[in-house]
XYZ file of C-alpha atoms in Angstrom:
636
model
C 31.332 98.684 148.055
C 29.163 101.805 148.497
C 27.775 102.513 152.368
C 23.912 102.704 151.691
C 21.916 104.400 154.497
C 22.393 102.000 157.592
C 22.103 102.437 160.980
C 23.418 100.439 163.984
C 21.626 99.420 167.066
C 24.150 97.804 169.458
C 26.128 97.015 166.544
C 23.565 95.510 164.022
C 23.079 96.722 161.198
C 19.388 97.708 159.823
C 19.026 98.587 155.817
C 16.768 101.795 155.856
C 13.872 101.896 153.547
C 14.048 105.047 151.643
C 12.090 107.940 153.645
C 12.171 106.755 156.998
C 12.772 108.869 159.863
C 15.743 107.910 162.175
C 12.808 107.894 165.057
C 11.108 105.634 162.362
C 14.294 103.133 161.890
C 14.522 102.989 165.967
C 11.155 101.426 165.688
C 12.019 98.747 163.070
C 14.512 96.863 165.002
C 14.358 93.529 163.723
C 13.520 91.741 167.231
C 11.323 92.495 170.276
C 14.358 92.922 172.730
C 15.602 95.935 170.189
C 12.281 97.137 169.499
C 12.303 98.810 172.849
C 15.858 100.148 172.680
C 15.865 103.873 171.791
C 19.532 104.735 171.204
C 20.299 107.629 168.763
C 23.912 107.952 169.374
C 24.677 104.673 167.456
C 22.438 106.110 164.103
C 25.072 106.603 161.435
C 24.073 108.301 157.622
C 22.613 111.290 157.762
C 22.386 112.881 161.196
C 23.038 116.607 162.654
C 19.719 118.000 161.181
C 18.377 114.794 160.150
C 15.482 113.436 157.736
C 12.115 114.149 159.835
C 13.640 116.925 162.416
C 13.071 120.128 160.327
C 9.746 119.546 157.410
C 7.135 120.517 160.164
C 9.060 124.239 160.648
C 10.378 124.250 156.900
C 6.018 123.779 156.250
C 5.085 127.215 158.214
C 8.104 128.840 157.720
C 8.577 128.144 153.891
C 5.233 127.623 152.511
C 2.795 129.111 154.887
C 1.132 125.970 155.947
C -1.708 127.188 158.275
C -2.930 124.702 161.245
C -5.972 125.176 163.727
C -3.876 125.510 166.840
C -6.932 127.047 168.877
C -9.044 123.439 168.200
C -6.253 121.229 169.641
C -6.541 120.867 173.174
C -4.505 121.065 176.117
C -2.658 117.937 177.267
C -0.606 118.876 179.788
C 0.354 122.263 182.228
C 4.013 122.993 183.148
C 5.845 125.824 185.326
C 8.504 126.343 182.459
C 8.220 125.024 178.824
C 11.730 125.201 177.104
C 11.375 124.770 173.419
C 15.399 123.210 172.134
C 16.955 120.836 174.568
C 20.282 121.669 173.318
C 23.247 123.236 175.713
C 21.216 126.560 176.287
C 17.646 124.962 177.024
C 19.228 122.272 179.123
C 21.134 124.977 181.049
C 18.103 126.931 181.507
C 16.299 124.015 182.683
C 19.082 123.867 185.262
C 19.128 127.375 186.387
C 15.462 127.475 186.905
C 15.557 124.249 189.000
C 18.380 125.766 191.276
C 16.514 129.091 191.800
C 12.933 127.851 191.667
C 13.016 124.625 193.455
C 13.343 121.349 192.292
C 9.232 120.223 192.663
C 8.801 123.152 189.855
C 7.493 121.154 186.553
C 9.409 121.479 183.439
C 9.059 120.168 179.992
C 12.200 120.534 177.515
C 11.111 120.033 173.797
C 13.277 119.126 171.113
C 12.583 118.479 167.001
C 15.263 115.815 166.941
C 15.216 112.668 167.760
C 18.496 113.156 170.374
C 18.997 115.944 172.936
C 21.839 118.449 172.737
C 21.389 120.175 169.293
C 24.616 121.118 168.088
C 26.313 119.349 171.266
C 25.782 115.828 169.535
C 27.122 112.557 170.036
C 28.357 109.875 167.333
C 29.261 106.385 168.935
C 30.467 103.655 166.662
C 30.928 99.908 167.220
C 34.205 98.693 165.824
C 36.648 95.551 165.771
C 38.275 97.224 168.672
C 35.287 98.880 170.704
C 33.634 101.721 170.758
C 35.152 104.561 169.232
C 33.666 107.909 170.260
C 33.081 111.140 167.684
C 31.561 114.512 167.977
C 28.709 115.343 165.530
C 28.965 119.298 166.283
C 30.028 121.446 169.504
C 33.614 120.411 170.136
C 35.307 121.402 173.098
C 35.450 124.404 175.723
C 37.115 127.612 174.229
C 39.707 128.827 176.379
C 37.218 128.160 179.985
C 40.211 129.681 182.493
C 40.339 132.719 179.907
C 36.858 133.895 178.452
C 34.242 131.976 180.489
C 31.879 133.769 182.345
C 31.046 133.481 186.326
C 27.773 131.709 185.283
C 29.588 129.495 182.739
C 32.142 128.485 185.017
C 29.253 127.932 187.715
C 27.440 125.432 185.251
C 31.075 123.371 184.659
C 31.279 123.270 188.929
C 27.820 121.786 189.462
C 28.475 119.147 186.941
C 31.983 118.459 188.524
C 33.508 119.392 185.485
C 37.289 119.608 186.436
C 38.949 122.008 184.018
C 42.211 121.139 184.870
C 41.585 117.369 184.632
C 39.764 117.781 181.568
C 42.763 119.211 179.939
C 45.276 116.538 181.330
C 43.063 113.640 179.507
C 44.199 115.357 176.288
C 47.391 113.774 175.204
C 49.046 117.019 173.279
C 52.020 115.575 172.228
C 50.961 112.406 170.939
C 50.710 112.703 167.410
C 53.914 115.086 167.488
C 55.625 112.190 169.250
C 54.990 110.006 166.196
C 56.661 112.549 163.973
C 53.365 113.802 162.306
C 52.931 117.182 161.062
C 49.865 119.233 159.635
C 49.979 119.165 155.898
C 47.834 120.548 152.429
C 46.310 118.540 150.210
C 46.457 120.388 146.760
C 43.749 118.137 144.652
C 43.677 117.691 141.052
C 40.723 119.276 139.841
C 42.245 122.607 141.139
C 45.478 122.154 140.984
C 46.145 119.378 138.327
C 47.576 116.863 140.511
C 46.594 115.281 143.888
C 49.111 116.052 146.852
C 49.917 116.129 150.377
C 52.477 118.480 151.504
C 53.550 117.915 155.161
C 55.166 119.828 157.450
C 53.076 123.389 157.855
C 55.078 125.240 160.348
C 52.215 127.562 160.808
C 50.106 127.944 164.328
C 46.182 127.238 164.248
C 43.827 129.774 165.932
C 42.682 127.305 169.142
C 45.551 124.984 168.700
C 45.719 121.947 170.450
C 49.728 121.406 169.359
C 52.307 122.723 171.144
C 53.981 125.364 169.471
C 57.509 124.193 169.508
C 56.001 120.409 168.784
C 54.779 121.520 165.278
C 56.904 119.255 163.373
C 57.124 122.125 160.855
C 59.819 122.918 158.112
C 60.872 126.180 157.150
C 58.703 128.106 154.890
C 60.798 127.921 152.341
C 60.908 124.101 152.376
C 57.276 123.795 152.963
C 56.284 126.355 149.968
C 58.233 125.106 148.140
C 57.227 121.379 147.625
C 53.584 123.304 146.544
C 52.244 122.262 143.005
C 52.302 126.190 142.478
C 54.418 128.389 139.842
C 57.805 129.524 141.291
C 56.659 133.036 141.323
C 53.921 132.018 143.382
C 55.907 129.868 145.652
C 58.141 132.723 146.126
C 55.656 135.611 147.017
C 53.810 133.229 149.681
C 57.116 132.460 151.163
C 57.857 136.384 151.522
C 54.298 136.780 152.699
C 54.454 133.862 155.462
C 58.100 135.346 156.700
C 56.060 138.136 157.997
C 58.558 141.183 157.299
C 56.930 143.563 155.100
C 54.032 146.376 155.783
C 51.835 145.688 153.460
C 49.856 148.990 154.473
C 52.715 151.440 154.217
C 51.965 155.220 154.424
C 48.767 154.575 156.337
C 48.644 155.361 159.832
C 47.505 153.251 162.711
C 44.190 154.091 163.010
C 44.012 153.797 158.970
C 45.503 150.161 158.829
C 42.628 149.213 161.579
C 39.813 150.893 159.618
C 40.975 149.082 156.193
C 41.548 145.583 157.876
C 37.796 145.857 159.083
C 36.326 147.155 156.134
C 38.209 144.897 153.435
C 37.807 141.017 152.854
C 41.446 138.870 153.373
C 41.005 138.401 149.462
C 40.996 141.893 148.379
C 43.988 142.301 150.764
C 45.872 139.299 149.420
C 44.974 140.524 146.051
C 45.271 144.750 145.855
C 47.922 144.289 148.928
C 50.090 141.632 148.397
C 49.922 141.534 144.786
C 49.072 137.631 144.820
C 47.882 135.931 141.672
C 44.550 134.244 141.736
C 46.198 130.722 141.943
C 48.091 131.737 145.238
C 45.358 133.336 146.492
C 43.029 130.311 146.066
C 45.641 128.375 148.620
C 44.292 130.604 151.313
C 40.486 130.246 150.325
C 38.935 128.037 152.839
C 41.555 128.386 155.796
C 38.649 130.472 157.238
C 35.991 127.821 156.835
C 36.214 125.905 160.175
C 36.259 128.625 162.372
C 34.506 131.536 160.402
C 32.072 129.304 158.654
C 32.639 131.113 155.261
C 35.875 131.782 152.963
C 38.571 134.390 153.074
C 36.575 136.662 150.494
C 33.642 137.189 153.036
C 36.229 137.047 156.138
C 37.220 140.570 156.950
C 41.223 141.289 157.362
C 40.291 141.645 161.057
C 39.046 138.601 161.325
C 41.861 136.835 159.502
C 44.409 138.229 161.940
C 42.240 136.243 164.322
C 42.363 133.193 162.770
C 46.418 133.321 162.412
C 46.524 133.956 158.889
C 50.036 135.747 157.591
C 50.319 139.614 156.574
C 49.645 141.305 159.816
C 52.762 140.896 162.074
C 54.714 143.825 159.976
C 51.576 146.346 159.876
C 52.269 147.892 163.811
C 49.044 147.094 164.672
C 47.709 147.772 168.435
C 47.470 144.494 169.962
C 44.137 142.094 170.029
C 41.757 142.321 172.678
C 42.411 139.959 175.763
C 39.467 137.725 174.869
C 40.890 137.471 171.047
C 44.320 136.927 172.361
C 43.237 134.226 174.592
C 41.706 132.442 171.254
C 44.825 132.365 169.606
C 47.183 131.510 172.373
C 45.366 129.086 175.205
C 45.268 125.538 174.580
C 42.317 124.374 172.812
C 42.560 120.939 175.468
C 39.434 120.794 177.308
C 37.906 118.227 175.171
C 35.770 115.287 175.851
C 35.895 112.190 173.834
C 32.508 113.194 172.458
C 33.005 116.893 172.526
C 30.476 118.799 173.876
C 27.833 116.515 174.064
C 29.467 114.919 176.892
C 28.411 118.590 178.848
C 25.154 118.009 177.370
C 25.055 114.628 179.108
C 25.820 115.712 182.229
C 23.171 118.238 182.186
C 20.454 116.070 180.786
C 21.234 113.741 184.222
C 21.730 116.272 186.522
C 17.765 116.753 185.585
C 16.727 113.551 184.991
C 19.009 111.372 187.378
C 17.380 107.696 186.336
C 18.674 108.846 183.059
C 22.236 107.124 183.708
C 24.229 106.236 186.776
C 27.136 108.394 188.297
C 27.435 111.584 189.320
C 31.149 113.307 187.748
C 32.672 114.117 184.128
C 34.753 110.886 184.261
C 31.651 108.317 184.503
C 29.592 110.216 181.920
C 31.756 109.460 178.909
C 31.099 105.771 178.719
C 27.482 106.232 180.295
C 24.844 104.055 178.382
C 21.432 106.941 178.695
C 18.184 105.054 179.020
C 16.134 107.176 176.811
C 13.019 105.887 178.353
C 13.590 108.191 181.205
C 13.392 111.275 179.626
C 9.879 111.567 179.197
C 8.371 109.946 182.387
C 4.733 110.719 183.187
C 4.643 112.380 186.344
C 8.304 113.521 186.596
C 9.164 117.038 187.456
C 11.256 117.702 184.573
C 10.272 116.025 181.117
C 12.517 115.588 178.204
C 10.424 115.308 174.971
C 11.855 114.549 171.838
C 10.901 114.461 168.280
C 8.678 117.489 168.747
C 8.742 120.097 166.967
C 7.631 123.796 167.802
C 4.967 125.010 165.746
C 3.064 127.800 167.697
C 3.698 130.123 170.910
C 1.645 132.487 172.183
C 0.617 134.253 175.235
C -2.735 133.338 177.103
C -2.762 135.313 179.690
C -0.995 136.522 183.113
C 1.009 133.560 183.491
C -0.065 131.612 180.905
C 1.165 130.618 177.473
C 0.340 127.675 175.113
C 3.159 125.821 173.122
C 1.987 123.709 170.299
C 4.230 120.914 168.817
C 4.221 118.560 166.180
C 4.728 115.336 167.802
C 6.956 112.445 166.120
C 5.739 114.152 162.596
C 2.212 112.629 162.887
C 0.338 114.868 165.907
C -0.448 118.032 166.895
C -0.200 118.620 170.461
C -0.445 121.411 173.288
C 0.849 122.012 176.629
C 0.429 125.132 178.738
C 3.041 127.024 180.629
C 3.442 129.750 182.906
C 6.971 130.617 181.312
C 7.631 129.786 178.134
C 11.978 130.257 176.910
C 12.426 129.840 173.141
C 15.885 128.348 173.117
C 16.089 127.297 169.258
C 17.096 128.868 166.226
C 16.685 132.974 166.418
C 15.322 132.686 162.525
C 12.492 130.273 163.220
C 10.697 132.176 166.234
C 9.184 134.604 163.984
C 7.011 132.068 162.453
C 6.546 130.514 165.585
C 5.533 133.100 167.800
C 3.479 135.525 165.008
C 2.310 137.771 167.634
C 5.655 139.164 167.894
C 6.113 143.014 167.168
C 7.269 143.549 163.560
C 10.717 144.821 164.607
C 11.905 142.319 166.720
C 10.652 139.911 164.123
C 12.868 141.461 161.142
C 15.666 141.616 164.227
C 15.776 138.033 164.769
C 16.020 137.046 161.225
C 19.069 139.231 161.056
C 20.737 135.993 162.705
C 21.387 133.879 159.355
C 23.071 130.979 161.178
C 26.503 129.270 158.715
C 25.428 125.879 157.431
C 28.456 123.636 157.887
C 28.990 119.728 157.979
C 31.000 117.575 160.673
C 31.594 114.407 159.143
C 33.075 111.207 161.052
C 34.479 108.406 158.890
C 35.724 105.436 160.630
C 38.810 103.686 158.682
C 40.052 100.146 159.573
C 43.396 101.641 160.166
C 45.356 105.251 159.804
C 48.582 103.931 158.583
C 47.952 106.041 155.257
C 48.310 109.193 157.642
C 51.502 107.786 159.609
C 53.220 107.102 155.828
C 52.606 110.575 154.796
C 53.337 112.084 157.813
C 50.480 114.003 159.040
C 47.863 114.094 161.525
C 45.899 116.811 159.867
C 45.538 118.000 156.539
C 44.149 121.617 155.127
C 42.130 121.768 152.014
C 42.155 125.080 149.637
C 39.742 124.178 147.294
C 38.424 120.171 148.084
C 35.104 120.066 149.382
C 36.043 119.158 152.706
C 38.858 121.972 154.129
C 39.555 119.967 157.084
C 40.325 116.350 157.334
C 42.404 115.297 161.208
C 42.590 112.085 163.000
C 40.100 112.781 166.215
C 42.055 114.112 169.244
C 43.980 111.782 171.209
C 42.002 112.292 174.780
C 41.481 109.443 176.742
C 39.215 109.456 180.135
C 36.652 107.679 182.249
C 37.732 104.302 180.679
C 37.614 105.506 177.429
C 41.079 105.002 175.403
C 41.791 106.628 172.186
C 43.276 104.592 169.468
C 47.190 104.174 170.461
C 48.191 102.373 167.355
C 48.152 103.162 163.544
C 46.808 99.881 162.944
C 43.990 100.213 165.226
C 40.563 101.792 163.759
C 39.977 105.376 163.864
C 37.737 107.875 163.813
C 38.116 110.712 160.999
C 36.672 114.621 161.594
C 35.925 116.392 158.413
C 35.027 120.148 157.671
C 32.552 120.800 155.048
C 31.173 124.350 154.722
C 29.158 125.471 151.426
C 30.355 128.359 150.403
C 30.454 130.626 146.515
C 33.716 131.551 146.301
C 34.148 134.604 144.251
C 30.255 135.233 144.474
C 30.761 138.808 145.961
C 28.104 137.569 148.145
C 27.641 138.657 151.624
C 28.028 136.142 154.705
C 24.765 136.102 154.799
C 23.633 135.064 151.508
C 26.132 132.766 151.231
C 24.775 130.975 154.180
C 21.296 130.918 152.707
C 22.477 129.293 149.471
C 24.664 126.689 151.328
C 21.589 125.931 153.828
C 19.791 125.052 150.743
C 22.532 123.234 148.847
C 22.749 121.064 152.489
C 19.072 120.056 152.711
C 19.155 119.040 148.983
C 22.063 116.846 149.258
C 21.061 113.068 150.014
C 23.146 110.663 152.080
C 24.305 109.397 149.155
C 26.153 112.200 147.562
C 27.791 113.196 150.501
C 28.980 109.450 150.589
C 30.670 109.781 147.137
C 32.187 113.492 147.789
C 33.539 111.972 150.824
C 34.847 108.761 149.631
C 36.384 110.460 146.301
C 38.330 113.174 148.556
C 39.764 110.384 151.432
C 40.547 108.318 147.917
C 42.412 111.533 146.210
C 43.794 111.939 149.682
C 45.371 108.892 150.882
C 45.423 106.853 147.479
C 48.742 106.890 147.059
C 49.700 105.486 150.547
C 47.601 102.796 150.027
C 44.241 103.561 150.852
C 41.414 101.942 149.186
C 37.630 103.396 150.371
C 36.173 100.264 149.489
C 37.989 98.702 151.434
C 39.105 100.956 154.363
C 36.019 102.599 155.776
C 33.906 101.295 158.172
C 31.040 103.568 158.930
C 30.156 107.063 157.775
C 28.137 109.343 160.077
C 27.074 113.076 158.182
C 26.226 115.840 161.103
C 24.651 117.827 158.780
C 24.161 121.461 160.178
C 22.000 123.404 157.611
C 21.755 126.078 160.619
C 25.117 125.765 162.088
C 27.132 128.461 163.597
C 25.449 131.309 165.084
C 26.067 134.393 163.274
C 28.231 136.783 164.255
C 29.066 140.494 164.067
C 30.947 140.494 160.437
C 32.724 144.121 159.870
C 32.421 143.625 156.021
C 28.724 143.828 156.268
C 27.745 145.146 159.955
C 27.869 148.097 161.920
C 28.940 147.102 165.417
C 26.951 149.557 167.076
C 24.020 148.978 164.787
C 24.178 145.339 165.539
C 24.442 145.459 169.153
C 21.007 147.376 168.905
C 19.510 144.249 166.979
C 20.712 141.647 169.380
C 18.937 143.398 172.523
C 15.637 143.973 170.150
C 15.844 140.391 169.309
C 15.778 139.086 172.382
C 13.335 141.035 174.463
C 11.193 139.317 176.463
C 7.380 139.071 175.125
C 4.646 138.197 177.907
C 5.816 134.856 178.842
C 7.680 134.097 176.542
C 11.384 134.766 176.501
C 14.328 133.641 174.286
C 17.605 131.969 174.670
C 20.290 130.300 172.716
C 23.656 131.420 171.464
C 22.015 133.130 168.940
C 20.741 135.743 170.903
C 24.220 136.711 171.389
C 25.413 136.578 168.223
C 28.018 133.968 169.707
C 28.444 130.442 168.206
C 30.065 128.953 171.877
C 28.927 126.833 174.495
C 29.608 129.000 177.100
C 27.241 131.670 175.004
C 24.701 129.305 175.265
C 24.833 128.332 178.985
C 25.022 132.589 179.634
C 22.130 133.123 177.579
C 20.203 130.179 179.278
C 20.420 132.111 182.522
C 19.661 135.323 181.275
C 16.261 134.173 180.258
C 15.974 132.460 183.672
C 16.771 135.935 185.147
C 14.090 137.715 183.308
C 11.591 135.374 184.617
C 12.513 135.242 188.240
C 13.357 138.609 188.689
C 10.538 139.957 187.016
C 7.882 138.760 189.184
C 4.789 138.270 186.736
C 5.306 138.771 182.913
C 8.948 139.352 181.693
C 7.701 142.022 179.330
C 5.112 143.814 177.356
C 2.651 141.296 175.152
């Protein structure tokens, strides 16, 4: 049985007519009562950058489509309009209200059918009740170690207790069941479908205590790999970290080498691994770096806890880098950072849901009809693709957007914050200086897919002794049981006989292409946007069947739902020492985010940092530019 494109509204499946956008789907509910219900988190199928959320923007950016913006009448006026209702845009609205007063008129617009940007909530109805998933932004990364005062203030304002949040994460739940991490070798690349359990290695941003990995010795673990004996022996030596592969170099020369050579080059030229042994590592960096090891420097590979560097006599890592390796990765809501977005929205628009803290937000049912109510001081307008922003006069800028892919509408504001993708801003604000446009275009976001698959039970994982699997060459580099988090009345699945939400990560890269990270991202984005849901589904089913078929898994019977959170523009670009000069990159970052008249720029892109706390920091910076400038924030 194939899952055709179906979407769920209150547990009722609606077969989707080909070509319908999610907004049209929601309007097509089968009865009058449901026609008034708009609740995107329950939609399955192709989500993230869903159909209908990007075509209008692509028309002006790719095809050069022209609109007569001057002829569009102004329908509303605001103190502040924010283009983008992700964590940065929502945080900016929060900061602005705190500093300027709750009586100020604020409008947030977003091209998606839901708010939160990458902080997307996925809900599933199962025979055992609701399962929650995160469609993008996952967890708070080292909030005690690397969060700024600004980011910590947002958490405090939202009543997010970091310690309490961490206590909801049952870190030893899977280890207590005897489960470990494993590796999946697929038949197309390694001649056999095989999962090898007992990985003893640590992860960057690890949620499992280092003494509870249930790992075997490297000799035992790697000894079960379906690789030639010579490759297995070489991998064991590498993982045991006893060799200085850069012997003869000074420490400074080693540091320079690590920054200027890829991990692939290191494994090939210094460790002397065979191409097949190198392939074992190819996708180790996909999830954290959104590129494979061929476009990841050795410096970044070291940050990802990859082997080969312990015996090199290198200087210690920076404090924040060490924190990402050592701090427990346990500050996670059941729906990921979607709860942060929901907390911010409820703070801005209290009528959207009852409650007041991080516990009651988890199961709160949002009333989307409250988001854009006429007369409200703060309004959030979904399905609104920003197409044109221009300065009109002192303290005046116009924002024109395509609403519901039908009508051009225009609003006027004293100030505007662009809280969307840097790459799109040059097309939406065409009057920007050329140097600033060029700088904005340098942030080529990495494409990635977070797929959620609800399975009937997770006995196959238990039979194979794993809770998380890395795949060196199969499309999905990571497949794992959902984080064991219970809070706010929500309980994660406790028994292997219960339905479970799987988290799967796919990054379209070009291994061996010698292309830069930016070039791979551009091609990967085109690949994702060209893939229909049916192709994603086929790929998901094939991989899961290959992984778990021997343990009794049957994709025809055991898959209950699939949500493909497609992010053609995913992680913000970060400085990559293989392709970037760090000092020059800092100049580019500052040039790109300069205020332009009444127009300011936020989002994590404006700091080249794909983290929720960076999004909050940049929202604060944009608001500070506005509140401290008096009138205009820059030269028009």
